[in-house]
Amino acid sequence: MSVQDSSRRNAWLKPAAVAVAAFAFSFSLVPLYRIACEKVFGIRLEQGPGQVRQAGAVPQSRTVTVQFDGSVNSRLPWSFEPAQLTMQVVPGQLNEAVYYARNEADRPIVGSAVPSVAPARASGHFTKTECFCFTAQTLQPGETREMPVRFIVDPDLPGDVKTITLSYTFYKNDALTARLGAAGAASTPHSAP
């Protein structure tokens, strides 16, 4: 084998090793992300479909009252409220609640919802699978929007917790509202001088 053949083989060996290492690293990111979210940031990630179905098989003898609350920051000219104030849920089952938001201003505004679960020790047992709070919401002037949230109360919720309060506060997203206003102003035709 010549020196040239050996260098060609080494030239392919390094990129192949890098590709294998990158592939292995990308697969390790999923469990690392889950660990970081749950242990470091205290965020409980949603369950997969198989786990939800399995959790739905729990006995339906226990119910928990979920109270719903909604408010807006004073800088946001919206109204925001839940469609119902309470709901009886069976731990382990998927539930849906609806909130309504209305833009009372004369211009489009972007808002972001911040959720809160009380009591604090119940927050680790309350999983939102779909929520309007996951993304910023843009409402046009006078627009009313139905905003659903789907959630599961974990069957491992401590037995003495009988009531959970899910509360949202909407805040004006100044940065996105400014971008929205700038985009609208740029697309508005101007009259000639």
CSV table of C-alpha atoms in Angstrom, one decimal:
chain,number,residue,atom,x,y,z
A,1,MET,CA,0.0,0.0,0.0
A,2,SER,CA,1.4,3.3,-1.0
A,3,VAL,CA,1.5,6.5,1.1
A,4,GLN,CA,-1.0,8.1,-1.2
A,5,ASP,CA,-3.5,5.2,-0.6
A,6,SER,CA,-3.1,5.6,3.1
A,7,SER,CA,-3.7,9.3,3.0
A,8,ARG,CA,-6.8,8.8,0.9
A,9,ARG,CA,-8.2,6.4,3.5
A,10,ASN,CA,-7.4,8.7,6.3
A,11,ALA,CA,-9.0,11.6,4.4
A,12,TRP,CA,-12.3,9.7,4.4
A,13,LEU,CA,-11.9,8.3,8.0
A,14,LYS,CA,-12.0,11.7,9.7
A,15,PRO,CA,-15.2,13.0,8.0
A,16,ALA,CA,-16.9,9.6,8.6
A,17,ALA,CA,-16.0,9.7,12.3
A,18,VAL,CA,-17.3,13.3,12.6
A,19,ALA,CA,-20.6,12.3,10.9
A,20,VAL,CA,-21.0,9.3,13.2
A,21,ALA,CA,-20.2,11.5,16.3
A,22,ALA,CA,-22.7,14.2,15.1
A,23,PHE,CA,-25.4,11.6,14.5
A,24,ALA,CA,-24.9,10.1,18.1
A,25,PHE,CA,-24.8,13.6,19.6
A,26,SER,CA,-28.1,14.5,17.9
A,27,PHE,CA,-29.8,11.5,19.4
A,28,SER,CA,-28.5,12.3,22.8
A,29,LEU,CA,-30.0,15.8,22.7
A,30,VAL,CA,-33.6,14.5,23.2
A,31,PRO,CA,-33.0,13.0,26.6
A,32,LEU,CA,-30.7,15.8,27.6
A,33,TYR,CA,-33.4,18.3,26.7
A,34,ARG,CA,-35.9,16.4,28.8
A,35,ILE,CA,-33.6,16.2,31.7
A,36,ALA,CA,-32.8,20.0,31.5
A,37,CYS,CA,-36.4,20.9,31.3
A,38,GLU,CA,-37.6,18.7,34.2
A,39,LYS,CA,-34.6,19.0,36.6
A,40,VAL,CA,-33.0,22.3,35.9
A,41,PHE,CA,-36.0,24.5,34.8
A,42,GLY,CA,-38.8,22.6,36.6
A,43,ILE,CA,-40.8,22.3,33.5
A,44,ARG,CA,-42.7,19.0,33.1
A,45,LEU,CA,-42.9,18.0,29.5
A,46,GLU,CA,-46.1,16.6,28.1
A,47,GLN,CA,-46.8,12.9,27.9
A,48,GLY,CA,-46.8,11.1,24.6
A,49,PRO,CA,-50.0,9.6,23.2
A,50,GLY,CA,-49.2,6.1,24.6
A,51,GLN,CA,-48.8,7.4,28.1
A,52,VAL,CA,-52.0,9.5,27.9
A,53,ARG,CA,-54.1,6.4,26.8
A,54,GLN,CA,-52.5,4.4,29.6
A,55,ALA,CA,-53.3,7.1,32.2
A,56,GLY,CA,-56.9,7.2,30.9
A,57,ALA,CA,-57.4,3.7,32.3
A,58,VAL,CA,-57.2,4.9,35.9
A,59,PRO,CA,-60.2,4.4,38.2
A,60,GLN,CA,-62.7,7.2,37.9
A,61,SER,CA,-63.6,7.3,41.5
A,62,ARG,CA,-61.6,10.5,42.3
A,63,THR,CA,-62.4,13.9,40.9
A,64,VAL,CA,-60.6,17.2,41.2
A,65,THR,CA,-62.1,20.7,40.9
A,66,VAL,CA,-60.2,22.9,38.4
A,67,GLN,CA,-60.9,26.6,38.8
A,68,PHE,CA,-60.2,28.9,35.8
A,69,ASP,CA,-59.1,32.6,36.1
A,70,GLY,CA,-58.1,35.1,33.5
A,71,SER,CA,-56.8,38.7,33.7
A,72,VAL,CA,-54.9,41.2,31.6
A,73,ASN,CA,-52.1,43.6,32.5
A,74,SER,CA,-53.2,47.2,32.7
A,75,ARG,CA,-51.1,48.1,29.6
A,76,LEU,CA,-53.1,45.6,27.4
A,77,PRO,CA,-56.5,46.9,26.2
A,78,TRP,CA,-58.1,43.4,26.0
A,79,SER,CA,-60.8,41.6,27.8
A,80,PHE,CA,-60.0,38.0,28.7
A,81,GLU,CA,-62.0,35.5,30.7
A,82,PRO,CA,-62.7,31.8,31.0
A,83,ALA,CA,-65.9,30.4,29.4
A,84,GLN,CA,-66.5,28.5,32.7
A,85,LEU,CA,-65.2,29.1,36.1
A,86,THR,CA,-64.9,25.5,37.3
A,87,MET,CA,-64.7,22.0,36.0
A,88,GLN,CA,-64.7,18.6,37.6
A,89,VAL,CA,-62.0,16.4,36.1
A,90,VAL,CA,-60.9,12.8,36.6
A,91,PRO,CA,-57.1,12.6,37.0
A,92,GLY,CA,-55.5,10.9,34.0
A,93,GLN,CA,-58.1,12.0,31.5
A,94,LEU,CA,-57.6,14.6,28.8
A,95,ASN,CA,-59.7,17.8,29.4
A,96,GLU,CA,-60.4,21.0,27.5
A,97,ALA,CA,-61.3,24.4,28.8
A,98,VAL,CA,-61.9,27.6,26.7
A,99,TYR,CA,-61.0,31.2,27.3
A,100,TYR,CA,-62.2,34.2,25.3
A,101,ALA,CA,-60.1,37.2,24.5
A,102,ARG,CA,-61.2,40.4,22.8
A,103,ASN,CA,-59.1,43.3,21.6
A,104,GLU,CA,-60.8,46.5,22.7
A,105,ALA,CA,-58.3,48.8,21.0
A,106,ASP,CA,-58.5,50.4,17.5
A,107,ARG,CA,-55.3,48.8,16.3
A,108,PRO,CA,-53.9,45.2,16.1
A,109,ILE,CA,-52.1,44.1,19.3
A,110,VAL,CA,-50.0,41.1,20.1
A,111,GLY,CA,-50.4,39.6,23.6
A,112,SER,CA,-48.6,36.8,25.4
A,113,ALA,CA,-50.2,34.7,28.2
A,114,VAL,CA,-48.4,33.6,31.3
A,115,PRO,CA,-49.9,30.6,33.1
A,116,SER,CA,-49.9,29.9,36.8
A,117,VAL,CA,-51.1,26.8,38.6
A,118,ALA,CA,-52.0,26.9,42.3
A,119,PRO,CA,-51.3,25.4,44.8
A,120,ALA,CA,-47.6,25.3,43.8
A,121,ARG,CA,-47.3,21.6,44.7
A,122,ALA,CA,-50.0,20.8,42.2
A,123,SER,CA,-48.1,22.4,39.3
A,124,GLY,CA,-45.9,19.4,38.8
A,125,HIS,CA,-49.1,17.3,38.3
A,126,PHE,CA,-50.8,19.6,35.8
A,127,THR,CA,-49.7,19.1,32.2
A,128,LYS,CA,-50.9,21.3,29.3
A,129,THR,CA,-50.8,19.4,26.1
A,130,GLU,CA,-52.2,22.3,23.9
A,131,CYS,CA,-52.4,25.9,25.0
A,132,PHE,CA,-52.7,29.4,23.5
A,133,CYS,CA,-50.0,30.3,26.0
A,134,PHE,CA,-47.4,28.4,23.9
A,135,THR,CA,-47.3,31.2,21.3
A,136,ALA,CA,-48.0,35.0,21.1
A,137,GLN,CA,-51.6,35.9,20.0
A,138,THR,CA,-52.4,38.7,17.6
A,139,LEU,CA,-55.9,40.2,17.7
A,140,GLN,CA,-57.2,42.7,15.2
A,141,PRO,CA,-59.3,45.7,16.5
A,142,GLY,CA,-62.5,44.4,17.9
A,143,GLU,CA,-61.7,40.8,17.3
A,144,THR,CA,-62.9,38.1,19.7
A,145,ARG,CA,-61.1,34.8,19.8
A,146,GLU,CA,-61.8,31.5,21.4
A,147,MET,CA,-58.7,30.2,23.1
A,148,PRO,CA,-58.7,26.5,24.1
A,149,VAL,CA,-56.4,24.8,26.5
A,150,ARG,CA,-56.1,21.0,26.8
A,151,PHE,CA,-54.7,19.5,30.0
A,152,ILE,CA,-54.3,16.4,32.1
A,153,VAL,CA,-54.2,16.2,35.9
A,154,ASP,CA,-51.7,13.5,36.8
A,155,PRO,CA,-53.2,10.6,38.8
A,156,ASP,CA,-50.2,10.9,41.2
A,157,LEU,CA,-51.6,14.3,42.4
A,158,PRO,CA,-51.5,14.2,46.2
A,159,GLY,CA,-54.8,13.0,47.6
A,160,ASP,CA,-55.3,16.1,49.8
A,161,VAL,CA,-55.3,18.4,46.8
A,162,LYS,CA,-59.0,18.7,45.9
A,163,THR,CA,-58.9,22.0,44.0
A,164,ILE,CA,-56.4,23.4,41.4
A,165,THR,CA,-56.5,26.9,40.0
A,166,LEU,CA,-55.3,27.6,36.5
A,167,SER,CA,-54.8,31.3,36.0
A,168,TYR,CA,-53.6,33.2,33.0
A,169,THR,CA,-52.4,36.8,32.8
A,170,PHE,CA,-52.1,38.3,29.3
A,171,TYR,CA,-49.4,40.9,28.8
A,172,LYS,CA,-48.9,43.2,25.8
A,173,ASN,CA,-45.9,41.9,23.7
A,174,ASP,CA,-44.4,45.3,22.9
A,175,ALA,CA,-41.7,44.1,20.6
A,176,LEU,CA,-44.1,42.0,18.4
A,177,THR,CA,-46.8,44.8,18.5
A,178,ALA,CA,-44.2,47.3,17.3
A,179,ARG,CA,-43.1,45.0,14.5
A,180,LEU,CA,-46.7,44.6,13.5
A,181,GLY,CA,-47.3,48.3,13.5
A,182,ALA,CA,-44.1,48.9,11.4
A,183,ALA,CA,-45.2,46.3,8.9
A,184,GLY,CA,-48.6,47.9,8.6
A,185,ALA,CA,-47.2,51.4,8.2
A,186,ALA,CA,-44.8,50.1,5.5
A,187,SER,CA,-47.6,48.5,3.5
A,188,THR,CA,-50.0,51.5,3.8
A,189,PRO,CA,-50.0,53.6,0.6
A,190,HIS,CA,-48.8,57.1,1.0
A,191,SER,CA,-50.2,60.1,-1.1
A,192,ALA,CA,-47.8,62.0,-3.3
A,193,PRO,CA,-46.7,65.4,-1.9
